[in-house]
mmCIF file of C-alpha atoms in Angstrom:
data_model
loop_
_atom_site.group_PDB
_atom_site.id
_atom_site.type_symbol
_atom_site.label_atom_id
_atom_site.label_comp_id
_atom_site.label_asym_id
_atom_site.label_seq_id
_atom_site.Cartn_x
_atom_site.Cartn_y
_atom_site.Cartn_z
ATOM 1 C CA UNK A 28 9.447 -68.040 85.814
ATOM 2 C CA UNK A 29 7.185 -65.653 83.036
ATOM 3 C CA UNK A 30 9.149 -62.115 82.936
ATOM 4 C CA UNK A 31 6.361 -60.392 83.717
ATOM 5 C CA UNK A 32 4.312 -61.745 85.897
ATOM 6 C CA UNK A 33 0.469 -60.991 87.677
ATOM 7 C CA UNK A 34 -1.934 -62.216 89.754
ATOM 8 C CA UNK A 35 -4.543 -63.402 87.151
ATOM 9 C CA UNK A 36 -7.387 -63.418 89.940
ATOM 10 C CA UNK A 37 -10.592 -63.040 89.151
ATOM 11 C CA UNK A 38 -11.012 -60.450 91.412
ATOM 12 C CA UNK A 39 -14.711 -59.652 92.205
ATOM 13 C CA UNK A 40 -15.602 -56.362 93.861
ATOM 14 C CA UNK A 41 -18.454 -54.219 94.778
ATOM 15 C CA UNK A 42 -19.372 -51.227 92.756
ATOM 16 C CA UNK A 43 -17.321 -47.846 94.291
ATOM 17 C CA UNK A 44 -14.768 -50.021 95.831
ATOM 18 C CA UNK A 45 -11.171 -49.764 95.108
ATOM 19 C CA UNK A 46 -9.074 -52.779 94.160
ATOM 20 C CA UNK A 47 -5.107 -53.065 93.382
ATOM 21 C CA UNK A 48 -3.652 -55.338 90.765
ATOM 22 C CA UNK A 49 0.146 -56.135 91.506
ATOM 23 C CA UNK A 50 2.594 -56.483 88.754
ATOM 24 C CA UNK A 51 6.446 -57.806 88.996
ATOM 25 C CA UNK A 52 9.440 -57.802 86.257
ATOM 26 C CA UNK A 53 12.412 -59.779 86.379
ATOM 27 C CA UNK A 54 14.739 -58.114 83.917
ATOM 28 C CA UNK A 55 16.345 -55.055 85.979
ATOM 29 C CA UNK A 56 17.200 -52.862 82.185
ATOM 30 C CA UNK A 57 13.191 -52.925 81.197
ATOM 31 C CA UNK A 58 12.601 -49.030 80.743
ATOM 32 C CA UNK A 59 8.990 -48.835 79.557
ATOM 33 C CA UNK A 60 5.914 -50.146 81.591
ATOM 34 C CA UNK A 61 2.372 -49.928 81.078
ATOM 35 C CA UNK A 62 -0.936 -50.812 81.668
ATOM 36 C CA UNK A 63 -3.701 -52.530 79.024
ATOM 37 C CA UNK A 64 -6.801 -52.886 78.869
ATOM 38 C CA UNK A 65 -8.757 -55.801 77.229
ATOM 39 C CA UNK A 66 -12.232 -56.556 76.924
ATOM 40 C CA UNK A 67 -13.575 -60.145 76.051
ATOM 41 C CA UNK A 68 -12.757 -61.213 72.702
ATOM 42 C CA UNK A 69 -11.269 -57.739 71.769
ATOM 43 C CA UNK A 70 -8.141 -55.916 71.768
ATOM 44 C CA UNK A 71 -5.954 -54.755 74.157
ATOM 45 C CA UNK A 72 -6.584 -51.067 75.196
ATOM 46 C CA UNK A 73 -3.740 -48.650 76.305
ATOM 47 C CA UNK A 74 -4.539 -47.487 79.745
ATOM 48 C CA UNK A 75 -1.699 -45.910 81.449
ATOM 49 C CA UNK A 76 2.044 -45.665 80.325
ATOM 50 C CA UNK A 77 3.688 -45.900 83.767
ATOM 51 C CA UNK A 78 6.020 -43.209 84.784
ATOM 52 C CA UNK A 79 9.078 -43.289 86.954
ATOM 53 C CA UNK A 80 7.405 -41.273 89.107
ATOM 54 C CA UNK A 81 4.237 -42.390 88.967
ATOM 55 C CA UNK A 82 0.844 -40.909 87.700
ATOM 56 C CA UNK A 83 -2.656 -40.553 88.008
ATOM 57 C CA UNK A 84 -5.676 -40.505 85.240
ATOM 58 C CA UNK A 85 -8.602 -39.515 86.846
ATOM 59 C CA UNK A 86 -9.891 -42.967 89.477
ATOM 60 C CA UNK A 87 -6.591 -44.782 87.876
ATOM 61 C CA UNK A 88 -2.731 -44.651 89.683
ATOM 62 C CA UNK A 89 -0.311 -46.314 88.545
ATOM 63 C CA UNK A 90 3.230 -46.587 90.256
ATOM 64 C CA UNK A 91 6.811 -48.218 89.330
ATOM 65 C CA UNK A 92 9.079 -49.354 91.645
ATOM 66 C CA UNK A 93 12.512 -49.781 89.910
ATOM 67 C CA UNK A 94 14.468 -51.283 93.094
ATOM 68 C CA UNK A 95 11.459 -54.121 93.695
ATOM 69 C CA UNK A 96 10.794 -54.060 90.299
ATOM 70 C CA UNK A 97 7.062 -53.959 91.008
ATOM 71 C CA UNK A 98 4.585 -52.038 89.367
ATOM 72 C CA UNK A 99 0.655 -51.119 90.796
ATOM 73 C CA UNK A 100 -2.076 -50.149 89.645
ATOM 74 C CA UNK A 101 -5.273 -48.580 91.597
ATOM 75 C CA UNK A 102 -8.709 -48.528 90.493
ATOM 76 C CA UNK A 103 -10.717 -46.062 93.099
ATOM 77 C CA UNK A 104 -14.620 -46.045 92.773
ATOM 78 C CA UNK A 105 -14.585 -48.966 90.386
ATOM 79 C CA UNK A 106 -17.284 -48.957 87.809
ATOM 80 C CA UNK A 107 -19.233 -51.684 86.321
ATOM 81 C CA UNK A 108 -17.622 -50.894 83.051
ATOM 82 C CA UNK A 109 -14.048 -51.460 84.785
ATOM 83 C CA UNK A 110 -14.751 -55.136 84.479
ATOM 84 C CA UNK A 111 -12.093 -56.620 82.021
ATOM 85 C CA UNK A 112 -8.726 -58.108 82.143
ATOM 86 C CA UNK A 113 -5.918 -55.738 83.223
ATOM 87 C CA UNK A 114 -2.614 -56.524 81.086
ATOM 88 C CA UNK A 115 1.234 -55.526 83.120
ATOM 89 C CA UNK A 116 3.567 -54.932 80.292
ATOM 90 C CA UNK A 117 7.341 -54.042 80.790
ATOM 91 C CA UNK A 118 9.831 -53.299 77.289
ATOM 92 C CA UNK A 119 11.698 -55.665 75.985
ATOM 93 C CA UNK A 120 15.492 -54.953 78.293
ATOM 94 C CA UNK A 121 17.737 -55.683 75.276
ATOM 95 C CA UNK A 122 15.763 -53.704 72.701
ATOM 96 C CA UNK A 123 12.542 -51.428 73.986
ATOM 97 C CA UNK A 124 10.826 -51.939 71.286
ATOM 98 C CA UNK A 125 9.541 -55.188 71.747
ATOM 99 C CA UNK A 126 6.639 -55.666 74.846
ATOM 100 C CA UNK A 127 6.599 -58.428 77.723
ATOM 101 C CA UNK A 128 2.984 -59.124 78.200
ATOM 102 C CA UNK A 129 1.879 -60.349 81.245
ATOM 103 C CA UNK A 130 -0.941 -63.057 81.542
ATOM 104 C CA UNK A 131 -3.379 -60.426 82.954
ATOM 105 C CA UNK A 132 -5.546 -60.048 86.101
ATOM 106 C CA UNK A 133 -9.414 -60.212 85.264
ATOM 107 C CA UNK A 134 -11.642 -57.662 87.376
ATOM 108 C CA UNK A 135 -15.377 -58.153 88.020
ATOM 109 C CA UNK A 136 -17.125 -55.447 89.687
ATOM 110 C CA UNK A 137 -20.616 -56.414 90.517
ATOM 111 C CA UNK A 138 -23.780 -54.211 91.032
ATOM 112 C CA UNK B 22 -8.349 -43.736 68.998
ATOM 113 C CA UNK B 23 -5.752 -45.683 67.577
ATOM 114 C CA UNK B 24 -5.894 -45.775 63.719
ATOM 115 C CA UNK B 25 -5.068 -48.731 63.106
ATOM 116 C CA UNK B 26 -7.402 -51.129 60.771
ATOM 117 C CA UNK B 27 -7.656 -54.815 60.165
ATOM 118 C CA UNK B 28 -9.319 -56.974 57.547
ATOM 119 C CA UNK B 29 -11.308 -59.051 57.404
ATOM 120 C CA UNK B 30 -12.404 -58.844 61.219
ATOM 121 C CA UNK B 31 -13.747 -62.705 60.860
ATOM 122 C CA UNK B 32 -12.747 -65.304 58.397
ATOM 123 C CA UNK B 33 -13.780 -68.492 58.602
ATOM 124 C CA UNK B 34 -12.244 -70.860 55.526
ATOM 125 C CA UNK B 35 -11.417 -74.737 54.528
ATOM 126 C CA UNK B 36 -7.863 -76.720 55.191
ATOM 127 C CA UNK B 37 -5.676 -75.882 52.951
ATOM 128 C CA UNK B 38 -6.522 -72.427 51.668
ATOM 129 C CA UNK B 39 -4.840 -69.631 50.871
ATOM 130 C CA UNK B 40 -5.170 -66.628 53.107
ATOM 131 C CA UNK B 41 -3.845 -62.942 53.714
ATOM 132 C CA UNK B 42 -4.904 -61.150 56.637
ATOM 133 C CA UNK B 43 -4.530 -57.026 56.235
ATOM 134 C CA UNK B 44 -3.284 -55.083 58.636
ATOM 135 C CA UNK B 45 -2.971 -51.207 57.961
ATOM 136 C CA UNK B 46 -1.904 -47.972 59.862
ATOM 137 C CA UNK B 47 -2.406 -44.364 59.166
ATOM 138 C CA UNK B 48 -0.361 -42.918 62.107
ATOM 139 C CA UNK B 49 3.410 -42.996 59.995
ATOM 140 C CA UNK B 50 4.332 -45.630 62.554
ATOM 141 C CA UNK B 51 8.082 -47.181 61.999
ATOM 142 C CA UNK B 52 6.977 -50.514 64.419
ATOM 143 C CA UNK B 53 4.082 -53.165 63.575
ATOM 144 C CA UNK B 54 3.378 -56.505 65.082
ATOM 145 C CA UNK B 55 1.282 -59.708 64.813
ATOM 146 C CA UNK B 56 0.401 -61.124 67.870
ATOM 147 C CA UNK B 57 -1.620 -64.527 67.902
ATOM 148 C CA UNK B 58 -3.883 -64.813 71.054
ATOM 149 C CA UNK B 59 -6.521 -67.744 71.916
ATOM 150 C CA UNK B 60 -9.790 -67.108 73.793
ATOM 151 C CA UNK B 61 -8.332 -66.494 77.786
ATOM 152 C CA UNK B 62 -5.081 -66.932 76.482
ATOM 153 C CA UNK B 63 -1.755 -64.830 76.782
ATOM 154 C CA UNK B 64 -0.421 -62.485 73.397
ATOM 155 C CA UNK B 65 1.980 -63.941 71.455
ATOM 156 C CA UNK B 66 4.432 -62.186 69.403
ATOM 157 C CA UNK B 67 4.620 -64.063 66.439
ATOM 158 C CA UNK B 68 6.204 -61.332 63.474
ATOM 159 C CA UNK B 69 7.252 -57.518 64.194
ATOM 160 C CA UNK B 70 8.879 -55.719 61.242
ATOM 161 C CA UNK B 71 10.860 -52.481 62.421
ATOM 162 C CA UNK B 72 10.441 -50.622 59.053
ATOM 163 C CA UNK B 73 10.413 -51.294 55.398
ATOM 164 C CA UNK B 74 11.956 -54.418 54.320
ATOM 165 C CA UNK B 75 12.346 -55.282 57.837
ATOM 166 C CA UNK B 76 10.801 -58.296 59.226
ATOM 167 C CA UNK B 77 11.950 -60.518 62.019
ATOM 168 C CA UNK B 78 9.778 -63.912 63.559
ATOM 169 C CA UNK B 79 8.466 -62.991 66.953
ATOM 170 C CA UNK B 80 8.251 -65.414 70.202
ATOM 171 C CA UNK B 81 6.307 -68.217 68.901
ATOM 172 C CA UNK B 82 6.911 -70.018 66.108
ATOM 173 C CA UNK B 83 4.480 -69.653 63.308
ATOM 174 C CA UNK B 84 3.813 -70.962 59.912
ATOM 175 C CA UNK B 85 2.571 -67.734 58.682
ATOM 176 C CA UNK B 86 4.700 -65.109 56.552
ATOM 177 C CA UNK B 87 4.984 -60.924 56.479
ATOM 178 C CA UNK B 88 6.187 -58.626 54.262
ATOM 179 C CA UNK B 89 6.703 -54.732 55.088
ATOM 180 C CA UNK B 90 6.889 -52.867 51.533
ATOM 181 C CA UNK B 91 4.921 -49.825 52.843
ATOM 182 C CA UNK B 92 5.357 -48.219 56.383
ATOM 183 C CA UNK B 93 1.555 -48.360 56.968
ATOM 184 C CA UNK B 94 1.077 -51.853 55.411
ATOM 185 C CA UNK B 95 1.544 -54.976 56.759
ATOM 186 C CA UNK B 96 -0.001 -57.863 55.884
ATOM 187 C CA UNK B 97 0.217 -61.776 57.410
ATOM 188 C CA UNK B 98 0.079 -65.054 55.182
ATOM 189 C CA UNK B 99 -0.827 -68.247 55.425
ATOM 190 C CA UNK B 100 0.222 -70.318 52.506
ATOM 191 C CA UNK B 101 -2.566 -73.862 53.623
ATOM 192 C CA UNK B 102 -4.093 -72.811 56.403
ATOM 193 C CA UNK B 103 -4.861 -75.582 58.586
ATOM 194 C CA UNK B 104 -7.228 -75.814 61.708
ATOM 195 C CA UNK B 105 -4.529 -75.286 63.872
ATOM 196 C CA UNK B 106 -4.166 -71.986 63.139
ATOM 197 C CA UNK B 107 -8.105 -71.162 64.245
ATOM 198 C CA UNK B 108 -7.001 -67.880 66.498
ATOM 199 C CA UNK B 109 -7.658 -64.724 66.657
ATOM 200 C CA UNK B 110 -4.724 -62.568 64.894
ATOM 201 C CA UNK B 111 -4.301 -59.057 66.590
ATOM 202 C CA UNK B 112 -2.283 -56.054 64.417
ATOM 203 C CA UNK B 113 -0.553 -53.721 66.276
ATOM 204 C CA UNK B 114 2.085 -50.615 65.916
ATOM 205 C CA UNK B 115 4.156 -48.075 67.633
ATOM 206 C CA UNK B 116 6.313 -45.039 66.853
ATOM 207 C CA UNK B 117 8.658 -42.607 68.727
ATOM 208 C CA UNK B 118 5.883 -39.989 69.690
ATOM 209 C CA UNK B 119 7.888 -36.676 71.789
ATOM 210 C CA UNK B 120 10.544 -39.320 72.730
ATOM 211 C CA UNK B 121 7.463 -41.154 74.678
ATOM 212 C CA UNK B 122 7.909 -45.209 75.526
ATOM 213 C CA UNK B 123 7.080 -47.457 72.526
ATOM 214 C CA UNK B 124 3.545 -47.761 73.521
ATOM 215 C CA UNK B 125 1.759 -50.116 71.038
ATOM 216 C CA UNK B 126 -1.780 -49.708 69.552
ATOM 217 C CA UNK B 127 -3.906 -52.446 68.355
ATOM 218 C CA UNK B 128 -6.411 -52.805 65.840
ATOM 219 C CA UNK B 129 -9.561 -54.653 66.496
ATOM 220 C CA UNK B 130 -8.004 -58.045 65.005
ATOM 221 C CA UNK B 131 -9.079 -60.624 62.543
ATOM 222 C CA UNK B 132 -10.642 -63.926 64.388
ATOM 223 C CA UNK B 133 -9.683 -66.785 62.068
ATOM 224 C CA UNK B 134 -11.953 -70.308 61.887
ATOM 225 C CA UNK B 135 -10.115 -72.873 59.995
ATOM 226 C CA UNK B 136 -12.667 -75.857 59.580
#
């Protein structure tokens, strides 16, 4: 079983509507979280750093849940330009500097 | 943006070659990375250096080399490159920011052809 694990979809969605990627952990003592980013053939992108309490950046929420160790993300209004592949990444539980990368969920959002 | 810079951004060389890819950071971060990641593939950690002089082997086992003599240098080596190790080679770092989570940033990585 991967660490971090995602649905890796492809999920395909109409412009404007609002999708949810799904993210669990397995190691209870990860302390970071976040969400990336990447575009075909290019690098990941920092999206959201994902707070205990969870937080919003304008169409994008993100939320941890520590005792399911789950963590969400919400794309409201999705955009054409939202298409890529969304990367879950927890720390590293024994040292936090290290990343667990999940395998990603590709988006599509069609016209 | 991140300022974080890699070079060359595409290399495409012969078996057996000699080749250093650059990987440079202007943002006085203490953590860098290599990651190695085919086309649809997962990352893979494969060197992270925690300062200078500091260099550990990552996840997956590589044939490449790193050195960290400067905090915003550092560069990967492959001593014969082979086609194996056609990839693309992303660069990445992090720093303590305001006590903020170890985000990393990533520079625009080096694709690497090895005919």
């Amino acid at each position: 079983r991967k660490e971090v694990e995602q649905d890796p979809g492809p999920f395909n969605v109409p412009e404007g509507a609002t999708v949810a990627f799904n993210c669990t952990y397995s190691n209870s003592a990860s302390q970071s979280f976040f969400w990336y980013r990447q575009d075909c053939r290019k690098e990941p992108k920092l999206l959201m750093s994902v707070y205990s309490s969870g937080n919003e950046d304008g169409r994008f929420t993100a939320q941890l849940n520590r005792a399911s160790q789950y963590i969400s993300l919400l794309i409201r209004d999705s955009k054409l330009s939202d298409s890529a592949t969304y990367l879950c990444v927890a720390s590293n539980a024994g040292n936090n500097r290290k990343l667990i990368w999940g395998l990603g969920t590709s988006l599509a959002v069609n016209p | 943006e991140a300022d974080i810079y890699q070079t060359p951004r595409y290399l495409v060389i012969g078996t057996g070659k000699k080749i250093t890819l650059e990987c440079s950071q202007t943002m006085g971060h203490d953590k860098m990375y290599w990651y190695q990641q085919d086309p649809g593939m997962e990352l893979h950690l494969i060197h992270y250096s925690y300062g200078v002089n500091s260099t550990e082997k990552g996840d997956l086992s590589s044939e490449s080399t790193v050195s960290r003599i400067r905090t915003e240098h550092f560069p990967l080596t492959l001593e014969s490159a082979r086609p194996s190790h056609t990839s693309q080679y992303l660069c990445a770092s992090s720093g303590n920011r305001g006590g903020t989570y170890n985000e990393q940033f990533f520079g625009p990585g080096t694709r690497l052809t090895v005919l």
